[in-house]
Tab-separated table of C-alpha atoms and ligand atoms in Angstrom:
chain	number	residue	atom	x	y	z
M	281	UNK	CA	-5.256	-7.764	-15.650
M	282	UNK	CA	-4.117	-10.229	-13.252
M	283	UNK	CA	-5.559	-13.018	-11.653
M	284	UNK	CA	-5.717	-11.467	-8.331
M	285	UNK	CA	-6.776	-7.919	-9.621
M	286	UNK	CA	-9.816	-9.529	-11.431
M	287	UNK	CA	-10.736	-11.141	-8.145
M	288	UNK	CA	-10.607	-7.692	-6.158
M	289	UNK	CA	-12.619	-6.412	-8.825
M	290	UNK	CA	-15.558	-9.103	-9.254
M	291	UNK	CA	-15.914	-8.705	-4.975
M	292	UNK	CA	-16.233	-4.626	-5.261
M	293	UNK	CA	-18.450	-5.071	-8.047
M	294	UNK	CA	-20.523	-7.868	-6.284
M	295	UNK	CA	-20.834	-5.607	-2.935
M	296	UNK	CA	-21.840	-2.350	-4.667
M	297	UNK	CA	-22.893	-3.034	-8.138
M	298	UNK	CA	-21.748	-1.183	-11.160
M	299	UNK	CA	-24.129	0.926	-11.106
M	300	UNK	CA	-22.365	5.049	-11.033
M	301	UNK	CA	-23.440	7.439	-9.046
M	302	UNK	CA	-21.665	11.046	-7.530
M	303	UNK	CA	-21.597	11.843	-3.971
M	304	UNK	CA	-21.181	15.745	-4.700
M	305	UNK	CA	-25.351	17.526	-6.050
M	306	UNK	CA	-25.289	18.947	-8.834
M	307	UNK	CA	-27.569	19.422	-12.134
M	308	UNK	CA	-24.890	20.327	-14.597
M	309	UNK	CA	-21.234	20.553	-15.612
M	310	UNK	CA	-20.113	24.077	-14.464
M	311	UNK	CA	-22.151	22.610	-11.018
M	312	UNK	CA	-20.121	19.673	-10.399
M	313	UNK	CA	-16.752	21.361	-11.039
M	314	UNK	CA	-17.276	24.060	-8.388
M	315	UNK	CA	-18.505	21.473	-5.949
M	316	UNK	CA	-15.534	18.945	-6.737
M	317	UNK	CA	-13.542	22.543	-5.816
M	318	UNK	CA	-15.451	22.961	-2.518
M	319	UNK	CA	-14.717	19.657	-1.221
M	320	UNK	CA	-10.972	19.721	-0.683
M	321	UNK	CA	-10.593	19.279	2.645
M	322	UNK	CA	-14.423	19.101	3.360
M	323	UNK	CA	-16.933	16.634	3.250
M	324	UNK	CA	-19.326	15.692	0.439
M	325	UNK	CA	-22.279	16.058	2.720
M	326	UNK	CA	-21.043	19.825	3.698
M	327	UNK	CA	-20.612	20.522	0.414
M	328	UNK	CA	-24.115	19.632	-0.813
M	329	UNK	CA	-25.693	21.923	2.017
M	330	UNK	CA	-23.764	24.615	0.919
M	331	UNK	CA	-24.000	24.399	-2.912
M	332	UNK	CA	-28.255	24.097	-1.970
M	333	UNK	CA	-28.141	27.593	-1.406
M	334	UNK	CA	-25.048	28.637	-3.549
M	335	UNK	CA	-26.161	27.138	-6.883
M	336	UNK	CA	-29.907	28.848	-6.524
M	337	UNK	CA	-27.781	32.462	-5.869
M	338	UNK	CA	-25.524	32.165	-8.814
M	339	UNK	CA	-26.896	29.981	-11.450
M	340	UNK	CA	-24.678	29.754	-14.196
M	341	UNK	CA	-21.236	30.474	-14.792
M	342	UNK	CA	-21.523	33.995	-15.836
M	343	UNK	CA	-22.927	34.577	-12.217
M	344	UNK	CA	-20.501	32.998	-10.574
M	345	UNK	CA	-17.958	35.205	-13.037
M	346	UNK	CA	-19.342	38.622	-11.938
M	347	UNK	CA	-19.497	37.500	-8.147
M	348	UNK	CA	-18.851	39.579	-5.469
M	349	UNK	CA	-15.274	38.055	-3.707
M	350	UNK	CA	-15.835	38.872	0.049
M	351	UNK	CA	-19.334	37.718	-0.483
M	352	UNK	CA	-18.704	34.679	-2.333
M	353	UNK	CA	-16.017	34.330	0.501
M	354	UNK	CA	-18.925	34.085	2.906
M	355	UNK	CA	-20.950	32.342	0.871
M	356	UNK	CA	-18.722	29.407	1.253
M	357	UNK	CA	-17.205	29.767	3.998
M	358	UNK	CA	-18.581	27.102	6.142
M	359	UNK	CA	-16.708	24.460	3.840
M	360	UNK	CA	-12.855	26.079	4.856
M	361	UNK	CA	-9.963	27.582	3.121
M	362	UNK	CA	-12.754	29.688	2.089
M	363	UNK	CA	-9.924	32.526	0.690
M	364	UNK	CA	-8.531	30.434	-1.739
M	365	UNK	CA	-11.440	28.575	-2.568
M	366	UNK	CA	-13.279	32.153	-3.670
M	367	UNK	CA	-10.484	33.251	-5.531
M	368	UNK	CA	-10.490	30.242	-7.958
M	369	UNK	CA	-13.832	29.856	-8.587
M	370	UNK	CA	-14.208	33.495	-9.504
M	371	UNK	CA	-10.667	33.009	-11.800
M	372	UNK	CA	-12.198	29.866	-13.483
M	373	UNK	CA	-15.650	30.830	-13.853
M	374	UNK	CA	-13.959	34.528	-15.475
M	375	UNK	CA	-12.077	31.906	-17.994
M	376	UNK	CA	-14.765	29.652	-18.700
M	377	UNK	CA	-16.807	32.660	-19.679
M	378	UNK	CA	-14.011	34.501	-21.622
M	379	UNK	CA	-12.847	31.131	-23.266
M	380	UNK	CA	-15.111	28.565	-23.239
M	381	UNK	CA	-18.495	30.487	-23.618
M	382	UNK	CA	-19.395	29.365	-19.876
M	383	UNK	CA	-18.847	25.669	-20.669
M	384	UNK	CA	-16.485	23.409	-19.118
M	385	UNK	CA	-14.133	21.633	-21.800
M	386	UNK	CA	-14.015	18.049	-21.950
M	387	UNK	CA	-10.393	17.804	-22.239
M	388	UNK	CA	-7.597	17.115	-19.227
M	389	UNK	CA	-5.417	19.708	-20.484
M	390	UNK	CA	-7.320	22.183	-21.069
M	391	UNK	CA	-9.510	21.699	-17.596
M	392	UNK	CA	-6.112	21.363	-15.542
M	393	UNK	CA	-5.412	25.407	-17.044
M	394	UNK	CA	-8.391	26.626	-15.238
M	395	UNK	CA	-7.473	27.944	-11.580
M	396	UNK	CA	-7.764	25.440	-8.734
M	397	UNK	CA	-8.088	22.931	-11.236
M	398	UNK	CA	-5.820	20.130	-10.518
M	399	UNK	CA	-5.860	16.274	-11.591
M	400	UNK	CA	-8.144	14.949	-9.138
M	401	UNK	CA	-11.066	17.776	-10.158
M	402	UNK	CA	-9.741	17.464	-14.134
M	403	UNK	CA	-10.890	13.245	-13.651
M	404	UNK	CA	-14.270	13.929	-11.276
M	405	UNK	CA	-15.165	15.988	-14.037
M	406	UNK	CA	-14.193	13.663	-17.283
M	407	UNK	CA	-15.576	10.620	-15.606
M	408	UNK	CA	-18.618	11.919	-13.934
M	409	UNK	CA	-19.689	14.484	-17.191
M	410	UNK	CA	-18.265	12.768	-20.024
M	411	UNK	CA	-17.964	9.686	-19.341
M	412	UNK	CA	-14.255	9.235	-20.228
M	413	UNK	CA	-12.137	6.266	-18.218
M	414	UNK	CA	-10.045	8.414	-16.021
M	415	UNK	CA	-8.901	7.210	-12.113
M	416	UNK	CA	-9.603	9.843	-9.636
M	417	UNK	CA	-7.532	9.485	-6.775
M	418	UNK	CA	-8.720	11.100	-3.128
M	419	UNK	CA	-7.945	9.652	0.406
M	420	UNK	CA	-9.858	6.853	0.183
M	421	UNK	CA	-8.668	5.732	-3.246
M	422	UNK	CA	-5.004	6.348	-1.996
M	423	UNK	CA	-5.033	4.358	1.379
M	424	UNK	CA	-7.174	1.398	0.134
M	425	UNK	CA	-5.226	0.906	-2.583
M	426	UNK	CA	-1.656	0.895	-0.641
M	427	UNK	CA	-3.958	-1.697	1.688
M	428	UNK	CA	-4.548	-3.852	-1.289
M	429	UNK	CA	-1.265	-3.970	-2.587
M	430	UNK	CA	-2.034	-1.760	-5.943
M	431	UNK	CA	0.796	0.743	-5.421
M	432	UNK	CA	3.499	1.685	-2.579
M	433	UNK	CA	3.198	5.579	-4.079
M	434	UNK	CA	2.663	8.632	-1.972
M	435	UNK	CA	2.010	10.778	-4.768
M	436	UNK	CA	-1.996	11.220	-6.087
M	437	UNK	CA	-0.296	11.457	-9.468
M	438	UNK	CA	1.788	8.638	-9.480
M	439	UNK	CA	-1.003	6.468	-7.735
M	440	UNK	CA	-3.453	7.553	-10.430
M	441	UNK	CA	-0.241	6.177	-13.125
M	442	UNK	CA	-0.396	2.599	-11.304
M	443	UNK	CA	-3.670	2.529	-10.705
M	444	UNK	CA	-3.829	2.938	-14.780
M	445	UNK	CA	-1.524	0.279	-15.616
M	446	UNK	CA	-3.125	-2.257	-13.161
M	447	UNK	CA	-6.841	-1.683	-13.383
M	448	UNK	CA	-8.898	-2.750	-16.772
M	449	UNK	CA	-10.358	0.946	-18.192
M	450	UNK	CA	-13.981	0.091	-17.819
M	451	UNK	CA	-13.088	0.187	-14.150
M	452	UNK	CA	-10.989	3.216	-13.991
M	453	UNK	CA	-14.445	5.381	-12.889
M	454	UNK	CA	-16.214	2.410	-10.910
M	455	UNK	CA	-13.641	2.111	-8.874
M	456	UNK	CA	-13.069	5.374	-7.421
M	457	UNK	CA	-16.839	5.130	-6.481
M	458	UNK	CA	-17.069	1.682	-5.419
M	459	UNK	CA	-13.872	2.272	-3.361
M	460	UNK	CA	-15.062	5.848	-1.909
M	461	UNK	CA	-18.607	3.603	-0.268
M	462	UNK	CA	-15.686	0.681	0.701
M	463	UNK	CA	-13.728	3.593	2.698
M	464	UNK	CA	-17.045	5.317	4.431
M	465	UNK	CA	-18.275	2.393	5.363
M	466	UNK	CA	-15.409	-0.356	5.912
M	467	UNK	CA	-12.050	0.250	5.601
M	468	UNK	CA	-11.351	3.245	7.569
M	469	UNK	CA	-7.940	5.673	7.582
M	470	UNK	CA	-8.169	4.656	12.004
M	471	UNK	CA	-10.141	1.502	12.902
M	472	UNK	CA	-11.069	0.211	10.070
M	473	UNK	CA	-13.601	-3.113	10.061
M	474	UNK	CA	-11.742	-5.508	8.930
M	475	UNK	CA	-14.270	-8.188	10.780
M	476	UNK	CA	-16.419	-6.973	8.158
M	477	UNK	CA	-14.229	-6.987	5.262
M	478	UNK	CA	-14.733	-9.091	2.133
M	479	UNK	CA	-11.247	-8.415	0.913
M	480	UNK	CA	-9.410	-9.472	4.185
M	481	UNK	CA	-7.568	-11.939	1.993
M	482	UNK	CA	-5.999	-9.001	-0.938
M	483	UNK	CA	-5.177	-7.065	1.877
M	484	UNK	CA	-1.368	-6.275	2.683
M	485	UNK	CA	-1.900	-4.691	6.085
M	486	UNK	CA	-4.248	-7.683	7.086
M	487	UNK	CA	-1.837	-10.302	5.975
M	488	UNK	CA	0.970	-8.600	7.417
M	489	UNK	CA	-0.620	-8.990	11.038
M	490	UNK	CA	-1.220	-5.157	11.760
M	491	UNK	CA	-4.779	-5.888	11.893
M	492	UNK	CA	-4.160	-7.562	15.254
M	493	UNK	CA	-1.856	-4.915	17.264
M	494	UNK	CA	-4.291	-2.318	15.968
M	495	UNK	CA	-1.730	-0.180	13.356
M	496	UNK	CA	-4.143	1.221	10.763
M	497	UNK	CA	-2.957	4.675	10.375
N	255	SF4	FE1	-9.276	-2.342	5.053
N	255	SF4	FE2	-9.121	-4.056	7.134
N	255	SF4	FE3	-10.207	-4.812	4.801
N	255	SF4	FE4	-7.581	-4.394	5.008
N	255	SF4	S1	-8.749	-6.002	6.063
N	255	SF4	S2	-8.899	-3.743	3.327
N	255	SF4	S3	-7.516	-2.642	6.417
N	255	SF4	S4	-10.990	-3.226	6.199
């Protein structure tokens, strides 16, 4: 780790702690994956009034298997691309069931095989459940990190690679949370505070003056 990385680190860790902590309710495994599927393209705070009810109607896996489509359809429908959404949950709770005895495997290959499983749900799910150093990388974790000169990458997938070779593994799960509070309540995708920032001096788009005519997009 670099000089400069370890510095970027110490300052996230002295704002918000180390302490971990998951923005999405839920009381179990098989919970957190279908919520971490409900909030593409939604907010965490929709997606915990939603699972409130949800998660009391079909409480396990097996329930969630032997759903109803159009009704699970409306069931979530409030958090969008409701169609799609329906249709893999019901897919991967049917293969969970079938394969995994309604559990949800601990391993990134096997949890990027289950429908509308992709990377970024595979890592919630291996860093939030079991604990294992993985880098999840959503829209705040991409744009900060471009901002703070970690990678130039477009790509969540080849982010998440740099992101790996730069960052020390026992922060690979901290800072995906530490840098999801830094986005909501700092560095915005439009306008963010940078009179408030503490890393004003890591950041790329600061130092290169866009700060001043306004260019955070
Ligand atoms: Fe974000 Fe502004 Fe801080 Fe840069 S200076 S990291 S754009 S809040």
């Amino acid at each position: 780790m670099t000089k400069r990385t370890k510095e970027i680190l110490d300052l996230l860790d002295k704002k918000y702690t180390r302490d971990y902590k998951c923005y999405l309710n839920h009381e179990n495994p098989g919970q957190l994956l279908i919520a971490t599927m409900l909030s593409a393209q939604c907010t965490d705070a929709r997606v915990n009034i939603v699972t409130k009810d949800l998660f009391k109607k079909y409480p396990d896996m097996n329930a969630f298997a032997n759903a109803d489509l159009k009704e699970l359809e409306q069931d979530i429908k409030t958090t969008g691309f409701y169609h799609n959404k329906a249709k893999n949950i019901l897919g991967c709770a049917k293969m969970l069931v079938e394969k995994y005895d309604g559990e949800v495997p601990r391993d990134l290959d096997d949890l990027v095989k289950l429908p509308g499983v992709g990377r970024k749900t595979a890592n919630v799910i291996r860093g939030n459940i079991f604990n294992d150093p993985s880098i999840v990388v959503d829209t705040h974790v991409k744009r900060i990190s471009k901002r703070l000169g970690f990678t130039k990458e477009e790509d969540p997938v080849k982010v998440e690679f740099e992101l790996m070779k730069v960052l020390p593994k026992d922060h690979w799960i901290l800072y995906n949370i530490q840098i999801i509070t830094f986005g909501r309540e700092i560095c915005f995708a439009r306008n963010p505070k940078c009179s408030e920032c503490f890393l004003t001096d890591y950041c790329t788009e600061h130092k290169a003056g866009k700060k001043k005519s306004g260019k955070h997009v």
